[in-house]
Each structure stands twice: as C-alpha cells, then as structure tokens.
Amino acid sequence: MKKIHFNEVVTRDGFQIEPNFIATDEKIRLIDALSQCGYAKIEVTSFTSPKAIPMLRDAEEVMGRIQRVPGVEYTVLVPNLRGAERALESKADELNLVMSTSETHNLANLRMTREKSVASLSDVIRFVDGQVPINVSLSTSFGCPLEGVVLQSVVEEFSQRFVDLGVRGLTICDTTGMANPMQVAKMAQALSQRFSHLQLTFHFHNTRGMGLANILAALQNGIDRFDGSLGGLGGCPYAPGASGNISSEDSIHMLQAMGFDTGIDLPRLLAIARELPSIVGHDVPGQMIKAGLPLDLHPIPADVDELRNLDR
Amino acid sequence: MKKIHFNEVVTRDGFQIEPNFIATDEKIRLIDALSQCGYAKIEVTSFTSPKAIPMLRDAEEVMGRIQRVPGVEYTVLVPNLRGAERALESKADELNLVMSTSETHNLANLRMTREKSVASLSDVIRFVDGQVPINVSLSTSFGCPLEGVVLQSVVEEFSQRFVDLGVRGLTICDTTGMANPMQVAKMAQALSQRFSHLQLTFHFHNTRGMGLANILAALQNGIDRFDGSLGGLGGCPYAPGASGNISSEDSIHMLQAMGFDTGIDLPRLLAIARELPSIVGHDVPGQMIKAGLPLDLHPIPADVDELRNLDR
C-alpha cells in the first residue's frame, strides 16, 4: 500500500471565489473537523490584501483559533513579502507562494510579468530564510485560458529556478482544467525524475471531467502528493458553470478503492462534505456525497426472494 | 494514432429514465444529427414492452424513419424473443442482449434468475441464427448495488458461456459506477487476453466521479471500444442526484486530447450536446458543454498589454 499525501485546499482555494462571506467561526469549525480526518496538509487561508480577497480577510483570526493536530501541516498562500511577514507571525507550518507559467495569465492575475514574480518570490524566500519550508505553486502549467499552450519546458525552467532557490516543494497546477492524462503522464515523469528529492504536488481541476483520470496518470508516473477541494468547491472565472477543483472526497475514495494508503477517514470526511452545501448555500460538484460508498448497499426489493424461490 | 470505437447510447440508455416523454420526431432528429458525427455505433432504442419502458414505445417508428449513414452501426436492445423478432423486422444492424452478473440485480431488474436469463438469451441467439451479429451486455460486472462485490471470475464465466454461443461482442457494464481503475485494469487485461478475437466494449458510469479514469485504465489494458451517453444522460435509480453514464463528449474529448483517433467531429458533437438540456428539460452532467474546448481562448483583459509594456 503506497502512501499518498493529500492536501485539502477548500477553505482557501475553494472558498475564495464564493460570493457570500463565510463566517470566521464556520471556517474554523470546518478546518477543525478536517484536522481530525487524517490529511497530510491543510491550506488554511491566504495572506493577501483583504481588498483583493475579502473572503479571506480573517486570515490571522482563523490561523490563531484553529486547533492544530500533530501530524497535519497547516500551510497558507502568500503573494508577497507583507504576506510572508503575516504568515510567519501566524505560525504557518509552510508558505505557499504562487505565480503563473503563462506570461499573460500572470499579468492578468498578479499584475506583473513572470520575471517580476520570480524576483518578488525570491525576495520572500530570502526573507523567510529557512524558518519554515517553502512551496511554490506554478499556475497554468498545463495550459492557459488566455494564451493557450504552455510548453512543458517552460514549466521545467521555472521549477528549476525555484529549486535552485531552495524550495521544499512545487505544486504543478492545472488551473483551468486543460490537462489531459497523456500530458500529465509526460509532465509527471519528467519532473519526478528531474526533481526526485522534491515534494512534488499535482493540482487538478475537473473543468472538463478529466480530474480523476489525471490523478491516475500522475500516480502512474511517480507523483504521490495531490491537492483537492472538499465537495469540488473552487474553480475559475473562465469557465462559469463548469466544475472546479477536483473533489477531495471523490479523489480520496478512488485512491483508497485502488488500494492506496491516504491515511484519511473517508466516512468521517463524507459526513463533513455533506454539510458543505449548507455552509456555502448551494449544491457542490462532488459525486460521493450523492452516491455514497459503493458498498453502502441498497435494500433488496421485497419480491426478489419470492422470485428467487419460484425459480428454483 | 490508435483507433477507438465509440458507441452512443443516449437515445436508449440516456432517455429511458427521463420522466417526460421525448417526441418521436425529436428522437429521430437527434439520431440523424449524431449519425453525422462519426460514431462507430449508435444504440437507437430498445424493443422492450411499451408498458415496461413507455419512453421507447416508438421503437419501430424511430428505426423506420432514421436516415442511416454508411459506416455507422445501428444497434438495439433486445430483452427476449419477441424483442428479437421486432428488432429483425426493423433491420437493426446488431442485437444487444442484456443480463446481470449479480443474481439479486437480475432478479430485481429482469424478474428471473441468471440461469433463466442465460437460457432465454440462448433462445434468442439460436433464433437470430447469424442473420445479424449479437452483442451481450453484462450488467453489474464491477459490483452490484444490492449484493455488493461481483467476482471477476463470475464475469469471466458468463462471458465464456456467451462466447461459446457465438456472440460477436460483449459489453462489460459498470451499471452503478462502482468500478475503480485498479479493478478495471485487471478486468480489461483478463478479458482482452482471454477473448482477443471478440469485440469487447466497456460501459462506465460516472456515479462516483471515476468514469474517465476508468476509461484510461481500460485503454491501458487492451480495450478500444466504449459506450457513452451524450451529456452524461442516464443513470440508475440507486443513486438519485448522482451522475449517470459517462458523458460521450467529455470522454471523446479526453481520448482525442490524448491523441487517439475516435473518428468523431467533436465541435459538431458539442453543438448537438448543447441542445440536450432543452430536449430533456433539465441541466445535464457533461462538463465540456459548459467549459468549452481548452483552446477556445478567453479574451485577454484590456489592461494586460499596458502592464506588459510598463514592465519592460
């Protein structure tokens, strides 16, 4: 049973595009419940400007009030130096920095060129100076909704630059669900060979229905760390109505059904996922909370035994 | 580019659980449009009792009025001898017989034991006597929602019995979306080795989100024929609210993105799929009609070029 490390991103990546503010108490209650499920890592929040992402304006309070469970890493998204200061003050276990591998997406999303992003994130890495491990998330690594194709060589090049700066991990993100399993297999093989000492996480979206197929392709090519969002919350403004992040519970169910050790208490996780629609006020894309576990059997119709005997 | 044979089942498997009757003209219009897309096969309808499935009470009229396109096989579901007579009269290209590999599901669904089903389908095969090819669909081959586990050896055993009766093909059905990719890989490998001369089709549901991952696992283990339902219509009464059959367009998009030759005109198919919600009167689970093709790029925000230049 190979060990899989799962990172839950629902309260950051999932919540940040929700239109209605989710109360701080509700976020803390959810994170505390998720902490009991056996995740390797939880991305709690983001230390961005409260103006840019009002949903996560309570980052300090959330980080201060959650009950930390030993064995779970509590990571936070950090866009710049100011965010890094706040994250260190809040005693985050890891800082997750982010930029896009597509120039146009980086300009549209982060308001600067990729080179400026690299320079700015390098400043953050030097500032943190090994106090906590650094992860860098590379957005649009399998394609950009504005620019189109993103070459694997470009992803490898940005990966190398951050590896040279001493990061512990990289997250290769399919930000808008453009990746297909063949592409994922090639990327996973190349990166896991080139950066075998690194924590390599793959981050998929189910925008075009390929999320779990992409997990399978990554698994088969050396990747054992995945991001997921409870209920499949999250997504991106470029595909309104389509699914967002892969659903954690659907992904974890598949991994466990295949015999992998995720360390996660799936029935407990499903119970939490079932509360999500009432927290966010709408239906969520995850399938497992609708379908249930395969071996949650349905009652046998009353007349079946009669038929069974008649036929003997 | 390996060739993949795709079988569209929306007007039979997809429509049969829709609550509101879909007009005969509408069905014919849809099948005629699908015939222009390059499918290997279309499962048009079912010659069951009009009382059992009122939606398909127009089977004769539909089969009589569709415009058949050379190269596309028009298959029909046939439950018994009477159905076979009607199917032959309607000049179906293939008869698709069905039974469950789970005793309890067969009793609940077909009102007889599996042994009675084998006997009844054997009668049909003898009656048809090679006039048209026969396919047998084995339901619940990856698990039964009433009974639980279905052993691969049981599926192999029923497969062998129909192979001995001279069928051209077998469809291995994951009727309620219980299959996982590891299980699919084992089943695909065993069956494609044991019955290498046979047309082996795998039929998946996306009930627990694993549909496209299961296609990938089957592909990697010798399977090159798949069923799918436009829009992901269809499903099963045991998982209300969950997704049904895998979406044809999502599956075909993945296969093409991976470099397989499906023979299908995907943009044309997507245009047809987009009409489906208005035909059935509700939203459908397929993702591609919401997300669009990955290279249907989004407009670049107006200020990006300004930022790009500023930064130089």
XYZ file of C-alpha atoms in Angstrom:
624
model
C 0.000 0.000 0.000
C 1.763 3.084 -1.248
C 1.307 6.202 0.871
C -0.425 9.193 -0.760
C -0.159 12.680 0.764
C -3.338 14.694 0.372
C -3.600 18.463 0.783
C -7.064 19.926 1.462
C -7.493 23.381 -0.107
C -11.219 24.013 0.364
C -11.028 26.860 2.887
C -8.537 28.760 0.694
C -8.905 27.800 -2.961
C -12.482 26.598 -2.547
C -13.866 29.484 -0.538
C -12.063 32.370 -2.254
C -14.462 32.557 -5.196
C -17.637 32.074 -3.147
C -19.826 35.169 -3.484
C -21.092 35.286 0.118
C -18.769 35.708 3.103
C -18.419 32.568 5.196
C -18.296 33.381 8.892
C -14.944 33.035 10.651
C -16.449 30.631 13.193
C -17.753 28.452 10.360
C -14.304 28.330 8.714
C -12.632 27.390 11.999
C -15.236 24.712 12.714
C -14.682 23.225 9.239
C -10.876 23.260 9.496
C -11.026 21.696 12.958
C -13.282 18.945 11.624
C -10.960 18.357 8.632
C -7.970 18.204 11.006
C -9.486 15.057 12.520
C -9.689 13.244 9.158
C -6.034 12.390 8.586
C -4.907 14.893 5.957
C -1.171 15.358 5.395
C -1.702 19.083 4.876
C -4.440 21.715 5.000
C -4.163 25.010 3.112
C -5.953 27.139 5.661
C -6.114 30.607 4.147
C -4.276 33.268 2.188
C -2.368 36.303 3.446
C -3.398 38.525 0.572
C -4.842 42.006 0.779
C -8.338 41.938 2.363
C -9.409 44.202 -0.515
C -8.295 41.689 -3.164
C -9.959 38.694 -1.487
C -12.454 39.861 1.158
C -13.449 36.250 1.857
C -10.050 35.617 3.460
C -9.769 38.916 5.368
C -9.917 36.902 8.616
C -6.668 35.000 7.900
C -4.978 35.957 11.209
C -8.010 35.100 13.315
C -8.536 31.755 11.573
C -4.869 30.772 11.935
C -4.918 31.857 15.584
C -8.048 29.987 16.609
C -7.863 26.617 14.778
C -6.892 23.597 16.884
C -3.714 22.233 15.344
C -3.466 18.476 15.208
C 0.032 16.937 15.315
C 0.943 15.327 12.011
C -1.097 17.796 9.952
C 0.792 20.649 8.265
C -1.047 23.980 8.159
C 0.024 25.869 5.058
C -1.011 29.313 3.795
C -0.884 31.112 0.491
C 1.469 34.071 0.404
C 1.638 36.528 -2.521
C 4.442 38.838 -1.341
C 6.754 39.989 1.486
C 3.975 41.574 3.527
C 2.018 38.302 3.274
C 5.097 36.354 4.352
C 5.502 38.521 7.472
C 1.869 37.948 8.405
C 2.148 34.211 7.701
C 5.233 33.828 9.904
C 3.547 35.788 12.711
C 0.602 33.387 12.452
C 2.990 30.433 12.801
C 2.123 28.763 9.494
C 3.951 25.437 9.041
C 4.655 26.192 5.386
C 4.383 29.139 2.999
C 2.881 28.504 -0.412
C 3.989 31.084 -2.991
C 2.327 31.390 -6.370
C 2.936 32.563 -9.918
C 1.776 31.558 -13.409
C 3.921 29.861 -16.020
C 1.918 31.791 -18.648
C 3.007 35.413 -19.079
C -0.482 36.633 -19.964
C -2.149 34.846 -17.046
C 0.484 36.204 -14.660
C -0.129 39.732 -15.954
C -3.900 39.346 -15.756
C -3.907 37.716 -12.316
C -0.872 39.066 -10.479
C -0.483 42.373 -12.370
C 3.202 41.800 -13.162
C 5.422 39.910 -15.597
C 6.675 36.435 -14.714
C 10.187 37.866 -14.238
C 8.890 40.340 -11.678
C 7.072 37.474 -9.937
C 10.245 35.405 -9.770
C 12.126 38.402 -8.338
C 9.383 39.126 -5.808
C 9.082 35.473 -4.697
C 12.884 35.236 -4.463
C 12.767 38.155 -2.007
C 10.189 36.248 0.032
C 12.302 33.088 0.043
C 15.377 35.032 1.182
C 13.311 36.817 3.846
C 11.916 33.549 5.236
C 15.467 32.215 5.233
C 14.621 28.642 6.160
C 12.418 29.467 9.166
C 9.661 27.342 7.553
C 9.624 25.290 4.364
C 8.552 26.978 1.137
C 6.302 25.543 -1.562
C 5.819 27.258 -4.915
C 2.607 26.736 -6.904
C 3.003 27.157 -10.646
C -0.372 28.085 -12.147
C -1.489 27.293 -15.730
C 1.236 24.641 -16.039
C -0.879 22.538 -18.425
C -2.294 25.399 -20.476
C -3.534 28.961 -20.157
C -7.127 30.053 -20.856
C -5.832 33.337 -22.314
C -2.689 32.241 -24.128
C -3.285 28.568 -24.949
C -0.455 26.059 -24.911
C 2.149 26.267 -22.140
C 5.262 24.256 -23.005
C 6.466 21.641 -20.533
C 9.961 23.070 -20.971
C 8.728 26.419 -19.591
C 7.300 24.672 -16.528
C 10.558 22.779 -16.038
C 12.540 26.011 -16.355
C 10.542 27.885 -13.686
C 10.647 24.750 -11.500
C 14.444 24.664 -11.769
C 14.755 28.321 -10.777
C 12.786 27.761 -7.571
C 14.596 24.518 -6.831
C 17.836 26.497 -7.097
C 16.410 28.913 -4.521
C 15.956 26.014 -2.088
C 12.202 25.412 -2.001
C 10.996 22.173 -0.390
C 8.140 21.604 -2.809
C 6.462 22.578 -6.057
C 2.796 22.342 -6.926
C 2.103 21.920 -10.621
C -1.344 23.397 -11.214
C -3.889 22.738 -13.929
C -5.644 25.982 -13.060
C -8.489 25.761 -15.572
C -8.740 22.033 -16.245
C -6.901 21.924 -19.573
C -4.639 18.948 -18.785
C -5.208 15.530 -20.315
C -3.782 12.269 -18.955
C -1.155 11.918 -21.698
C 0.191 15.395 -20.963
C 0.084 14.734 -17.212
C 1.975 11.457 -17.634
C 4.774 13.233 -19.523
C 4.978 16.128 -17.051
C 4.906 13.786 -14.031
C 7.608 11.564 -15.450
C 9.899 14.462 -16.351
C 9.522 16.336 -13.071
C 9.663 13.312 -10.760
C 12.878 12.193 -12.462
C 14.475 15.630 -12.567
C 13.449 16.672 -9.030
C 13.314 13.343 -7.230
C 14.317 14.896 -3.883
C 11.482 17.454 -4.019
C 7.926 17.325 -2.641
C 6.026 17.397 -5.952
C 2.282 18.001 -5.707
C -0.136 17.946 -8.639
C -3.193 20.197 -8.511
C -6.051 19.322 -10.861
C -9.376 20.822 -11.787
C -12.323 18.840 -13.105
C -13.437 21.572 -15.514
C -13.556 19.143 -18.458
C -14.246 15.967 -16.467
C -10.650 14.683 -16.579
C -9.634 15.428 -12.962
C -9.551 11.882 -11.626
C -8.123 10.464 -14.855
C -5.296 12.974 -14.450
C -4.685 11.794 -10.876
C -4.379 8.256 -12.223
C -1.899 9.339 -14.902
C 0.191 11.272 -12.342
C 0.133 8.342 -9.882
C 1.399 6.007 -12.568
C 4.336 8.339 -13.194
C 5.792 8.924 -9.771
C 3.517 11.542 -8.151
C 2.197 10.808 -4.641
C 1.002 14.244 -3.498
C -2.280 15.804 -4.576
C -4.356 18.878 -3.827
C -8.124 18.601 -3.663
C -11.039 20.716 -2.506
C -13.864 19.308 -0.401
C -17.038 18.968 -2.465
C -15.114 20.074 -5.563
C -15.529 23.712 -4.497
C -13.460 26.350 -6.220
C -12.885 26.809 -9.875
C -12.084 29.670 -12.078
C -13.854 32.639 -13.601
C -13.001 31.459 -17.149
C -15.399 28.505 -17.065
C -18.649 29.620 -15.419
C -20.939 26.707 -14.570
C -18.227 24.074 -15.009
C -16.747 22.051 -12.149
C -13.844 23.492 -10.230
C -11.096 21.834 -8.254
C -11.209 18.067 -8.076
C -13.344 16.909 -5.179
C -11.169 15.701 -2.292
C -13.612 13.033 -1.214
C -14.111 11.680 -4.753
C -10.327 11.574 -5.275
C -9.588 10.015 -1.891
C -12.314 7.433 -2.441
C -10.760 6.449 -5.772
C -7.263 6.239 -4.279
C -8.462 4.075 -1.393
C -10.551 1.855 -3.683
C -7.373 1.281 -5.703
C -5.538 0.184 -2.559
C -3.520 3.310 -1.772
C -2.981 4.466 1.797
C -4.218 8.065 2.073
C -4.383 7.985 5.871
C -7.834 9.546 5.627
C -11.004 8.503 7.445
C -13.319 8.588 4.432
C -16.704 8.052 6.148
C -15.839 10.893 8.527
C -14.788 13.083 5.593
C -18.014 12.325 3.710
C -20.058 13.372 6.730
C -18.243 16.733 6.730
C -18.608 17.110 2.947
C -22.370 16.616 3.268
C -22.549 19.795 5.384
C -20.825 21.865 2.707
C -23.921 22.800 0.652
C -25.470 24.381 3.744
C -22.231 26.255 4.511
C -21.888 27.765 1.023
C -25.597 27.933 0.230
C -25.549 25.932 -2.993
C -25.074 22.449 -4.405
C -21.469 21.279 -4.867
C -19.995 19.178 -7.721
C -18.645 16.239 -5.655
C -20.291 12.921 -6.542
C -19.574 10.754 -3.497
C -21.860 12.733 -1.190
C -24.711 11.995 -3.595
C -23.852 8.409 -4.497
C -22.454 7.112 -1.189
C -19.819 4.424 -0.787
C -20.127 1.545 -3.289
C -20.709 -0.949 -0.504
C -23.439 1.098 1.190
C -25.902 -1.401 -0.281
C -29.482 -0.642 -1.217
C -32.403 -2.621 0.218
C -33.340 -5.652 -1.857
C -36.886 -5.297 -3.242
C -39.383 -7.353 -1.204
C -40.434 -9.648 -4.042
C -36.925 -10.708 -5.046
C -36.801 -13.590 -2.561
C -40.152 -14.798 -3.805
C -38.833 -14.772 -7.375
C -35.629 -16.463 -6.280
C -37.623 -19.333 -4.739
C -40.150 -19.594 -7.546
C -37.331 -20.086 -9.976
C -35.767 -22.973 -8.099
C -2.969 7.132 -33.521
C -4.854 4.114 -32.234
C -8.458 3.838 -33.381
C -11.177 3.945 -30.693
C -14.707 2.730 -31.454
C -17.349 4.784 -29.688
C -20.969 3.710 -29.185
C -23.532 6.441 -28.446
C -26.298 5.205 -26.109
C -28.127 8.445 -25.269
C -31.421 7.741 -27.059
C -31.735 4.327 -25.388
C -29.841 4.235 -22.077
C -29.944 8.002 -21.614
C -33.585 8.617 -22.433
C -35.130 5.554 -20.795
C -35.100 7.025 -17.282
C -36.252 10.513 -18.325
C -39.597 11.286 -16.671
C -41.197 13.142 -19.617
C -41.804 11.521 -22.999
C -39.499 12.816 -25.711
C -41.335 13.186 -29.016
C -40.559 10.650 -31.733
C -39.608 13.449 -34.144
C -37.164 14.832 -31.590
C -35.523 11.412 -31.151
C -35.182 10.956 -34.916
C -33.769 14.448 -35.343
C -31.189 13.761 -32.614
C -30.153 10.356 -34.003
C -29.851 11.808 -37.515
C -27.623 14.577 -36.169
C -25.495 12.065 -34.234
C -25.187 9.930 -37.381
C -23.246 12.790 -38.998
C -20.642 12.917 -36.206
C -18.614 9.810 -36.982
C -19.725 7.310 -34.346
C -18.853 3.639 -34.857
C -22.221 2.629 -33.429
C -25.461 4.151 -32.131
C -27.768 2.275 -29.766
C -31.000 3.651 -31.116
C -33.725 2.174 -28.923
C -34.986 -0.886 -27.105
C -37.539 -3.464 -28.200
C -38.976 -3.970 -24.733
C -42.614 -3.898 -23.747
C -44.086 -0.385 -24.159
C -45.578 -0.868 -20.684
C -42.155 -1.520 -19.115
C -40.468 1.460 -20.794
C -43.066 3.858 -22.224
C -40.318 6.241 -23.350
C -39.230 3.728 -26.000
C -42.701 2.670 -27.168
C -41.916 4.235 -30.553
C -39.016 1.851 -31.292
C -40.395 0.679 -34.684
C -41.161 4.181 -35.887
C -37.772 5.532 -34.828
C -35.904 2.644 -36.501
C -38.027 3.062 -39.644
C -37.571 6.810 -40.039
C -33.922 7.492 -39.125
C -31.540 8.197 -42.019
C -28.899 5.501 -41.851
C -25.375 6.641 -42.609
C -22.978 4.072 -44.122
C -20.243 3.129 -41.665
C -22.443 3.629 -38.593
C -23.934 0.515 -36.996
C -27.450 0.921 -35.624
C -27.898 -1.421 -32.671
C -30.943 -2.029 -30.447
C -31.509 -3.520 -27.014
C -33.455 -6.759 -27.030
C -34.705 -8.443 -23.847
C -36.343 -11.587 -25.292
C -37.555 -13.494 -28.371
C -40.439 -11.128 -29.072
C -37.994 -8.222 -28.951
C -35.637 -10.046 -31.318
C -38.432 -10.549 -33.865
C -39.289 -6.849 -33.748
C -35.602 -5.866 -33.972
C -35.020 -8.052 -37.049
C -38.146 -6.638 -38.711
C -36.786 -3.158 -38.086
C -33.497 -4.145 -39.768
C -31.246 -3.452 -36.803
C -27.561 -3.957 -37.646
C -26.906 -5.670 -34.320
C -28.918 -7.009 -31.386
C -27.737 -6.137 -27.910
C -28.960 -8.654 -25.308
C -28.693 -7.975 -21.585
C -28.465 -9.718 -18.227
C -26.822 -9.041 -14.866
C -23.856 -10.905 -13.439
C -25.383 -10.367 -9.982
C -28.199 -12.793 -9.134
C -30.063 -10.288 -6.986
C -29.845 -7.491 -9.562
C -31.011 -9.864 -12.300
C -33.992 -10.897 -10.150
C -34.818 -7.295 -9.259
C -34.423 -5.966 -12.796
C -35.299 -8.806 -15.149
C -37.574 -10.792 -12.784
C -35.741 -14.069 -13.309
C -32.605 -15.893 -12.147
C -29.371 -15.546 -14.086
C -29.763 -19.163 -15.300
C -33.181 -18.352 -16.750
C -31.672 -15.276 -18.421
C -28.891 -17.349 -19.993
C -31.485 -19.851 -21.261
C -33.748 -17.103 -22.620
C -30.876 -15.241 -24.327
C -29.599 -18.538 -25.770
C -33.009 -18.974 -27.380
C -32.693 -15.512 -28.894
C -29.211 -16.248 -30.229
C -30.408 -19.504 -31.805
C -33.457 -17.739 -33.252
C -31.346 -14.974 -34.835
C -29.068 -17.682 -36.200
C -26.385 -15.393 -37.564
C -28.701 -13.065 -39.507
C -27.127 -10.144 -37.622
C -24.295 -10.025 -35.090
C -25.142 -10.364 -31.390
C -23.681 -8.376 -28.525
C -24.351 -9.291 -24.898
C -24.232 -6.625 -22.185
C -23.344 -7.935 -18.740
C -24.723 -5.546 -16.114
C -23.242 -5.011 -12.627
C -19.924 -6.541 -13.726
C -17.935 -4.366 -11.325
C -20.302 -4.581 -8.376
C -23.994 -4.719 -7.528
C -25.816 -2.024 -5.541
C -27.962 -4.719 -3.885
C -25.476 -7.540 -3.389
C -22.080 -5.799 -3.235
C -18.990 -7.446 -4.683
C -19.247 -9.284 -8.018
C -16.235 -11.522 -8.590
C -14.275 -11.126 -11.812
C -14.392 -14.917 -12.171
C -18.202 -14.743 -12.358
C -17.999 -12.140 -15.129
C -15.463 -14.292 -16.981
C -17.690 -17.343 -16.595
C -20.787 -15.673 -18.075
C -18.614 -14.125 -20.793
C -17.322 -17.591 -21.724
C -20.830 -19.013 -21.970
C -21.902 -16.347 -24.454
C -18.660 -16.612 -26.378
C -19.398 -20.333 -26.710
C -22.801 -19.384 -28.149
C -21.070 -17.378 -30.889
C -21.670 -13.768 -29.951
C -19.595 -11.135 -31.755
C -19.197 -8.854 -28.774
C -19.580 -8.390 -25.034
C -20.196 -5.172 -23.154
C -18.876 -5.171 -19.592
C -21.063 -2.736 -17.678
C -20.387 -0.767 -14.523
C -24.116 -0.195 -14.095
C -23.992 1.932 -10.938
C -20.487 3.402 -11.048
C -18.809 1.063 -8.550
C -15.691 0.284 -10.606
C -12.312 1.745 -9.737
C -9.348 1.957 -12.145
C -7.399 -0.871 -10.470
C -10.369 -3.223 -10.823
C -10.954 -2.077 -14.408
C -7.301 -2.674 -15.300
C -7.493 -6.272 -14.029
C -10.805 -6.978 -15.763
C -9.648 -5.416 -19.045
C -6.391 -7.324 -19.040
C -8.047 -10.666 -18.282
C -10.865 -10.313 -20.813
C -8.801 -8.831 -23.635
C -6.297 -11.679 -23.280
C -8.909 -14.427 -22.945
C -11.227 -13.135 -25.689
C -8.814 -11.403 -28.028
C -10.963 -12.166 -31.090
C -14.068 -10.584 -29.552
C -15.440 -7.022 -29.765
C -15.053 -6.050 -26.103
C -16.794 -2.826 -25.055
C -16.553 -1.244 -21.610
C -19.553 0.711 -20.308
C -18.892 3.112 -17.439
C -20.962 5.365 -15.242
C -19.643 8.480 -13.547
C -21.700 7.962 -10.373
C -18.649 8.353 -8.119
C -16.594 10.564 -10.454
C -14.317 7.770 -11.730
C -15.783 7.345 -15.222
C -12.970 8.876 -17.269
C -10.271 7.421 -15.006
C -11.829 4.021 -15.710
C -11.670 4.671 -19.456
C -7.960 5.417 -19.068
C -7.387 2.192 -17.111
C -9.297 0.147 -19.710
C -7.419 1.802 -22.598
C -4.091 0.953 -20.988
C -5.148 -2.699 -20.827
C -6.299 -3.503 -24.322
C -9.842 -2.069 -24.555
C -10.654 0.133 -27.559
C -14.470 0.196 -27.519
C -16.523 2.350 -25.187
C -20.146 3.245 -24.575
C -21.070 6.786 -23.630
C -24.202 8.893 -23.368
C -24.421 12.425 -24.749
C -24.426 14.981 -21.934
C -23.910 12.157 -19.423
C -27.646 11.425 -19.509
C -28.876 8.207 -17.981
C -28.018 6.755 -14.659
C -29.665 4.485 -12.231
C -32.402 4.652 -9.638
C -29.984 3.571 -6.881
C -28.072 6.857 -6.855
C -30.548 9.740 -7.159
C -28.845 13.056 -7.876
C -25.538 11.475 -8.855
C -24.140 11.498 -12.394
C -25.185 8.744 -14.744
C -23.466 7.306 -17.795
C -20.151 8.840 -18.705
C -20.632 11.813 -20.989
C -19.785 10.925 -24.601
C -18.427 14.346 -25.412
C -16.266 14.541 -22.267
C -14.887 11.051 -22.975
C -14.296 11.682 -26.663
C -12.598 14.989 -25.882
C -10.221 13.228 -23.478
C -9.457 10.475 -25.976
C -8.744 12.972 -28.744
C -6.639 15.195 -26.462
C -4.556 12.106 -25.698
C -4.008 11.536 -29.395
C -6.446 8.701 -30.076
C -8.431 8.549 -33.296
C -12.148 8.391 -32.407
C -13.292 9.371 -35.899
C -15.664 11.868 -34.275
C -16.234 15.504 -35.213
C -16.061 16.928 -31.694
C -17.125 20.558 -32.368
C -20.168 19.216 -34.236
C -20.927 16.835 -31.363
C -20.619 19.636 -28.791
C -23.112 21.733 -30.742
C -25.599 18.838 -30.570
C -24.892 18.227 -26.878
C -25.665 21.877 -26.120
C -29.239 21.309 -27.357
C -29.776 18.421 -24.952
C -30.917 20.442 -21.895
C -33.751 21.906 -23.953
C -34.721 18.438 -25.262
C -34.913 16.833 -21.806
C -35.921 19.958 -19.901
C -33.111 19.972 -17.360
C -29.381 20.545 -16.929
C -27.107 17.610 -17.850
C -23.890 16.450 -16.117
C -21.467 16.754 -19.076
C -18.685 19.281 -18.454
C -17.446 20.088 -21.973
C -20.630 21.913 -22.976
C -20.069 24.272 -20.026
C -16.286 24.602 -20.237
C -15.722 24.546 -23.999
C -12.629 23.254 -25.758
C -9.354 24.052 -23.961
C -8.121 26.108 -26.896
C -11.307 28.174 -27.171
C -9.329 31.019 -25.599
C -10.789 33.770 -23.462
C -10.294 37.443 -24.301
C -7.213 38.988 -22.744
C -8.146 41.771 -20.292
C -7.647 45.217 -21.852
C -5.033 46.412 -19.371
C -2.722 43.421 -19.756
C -0.845 44.904 -22.699
C -0.387 48.119 -20.781
C 1.071 46.155 -17.857
C 3.227 44.132 -20.226
C 4.743 47.327 -21.657
C 5.083 49.111 -18.327
C 7.083 46.217 -17.031
C 9.626 46.296 -19.827
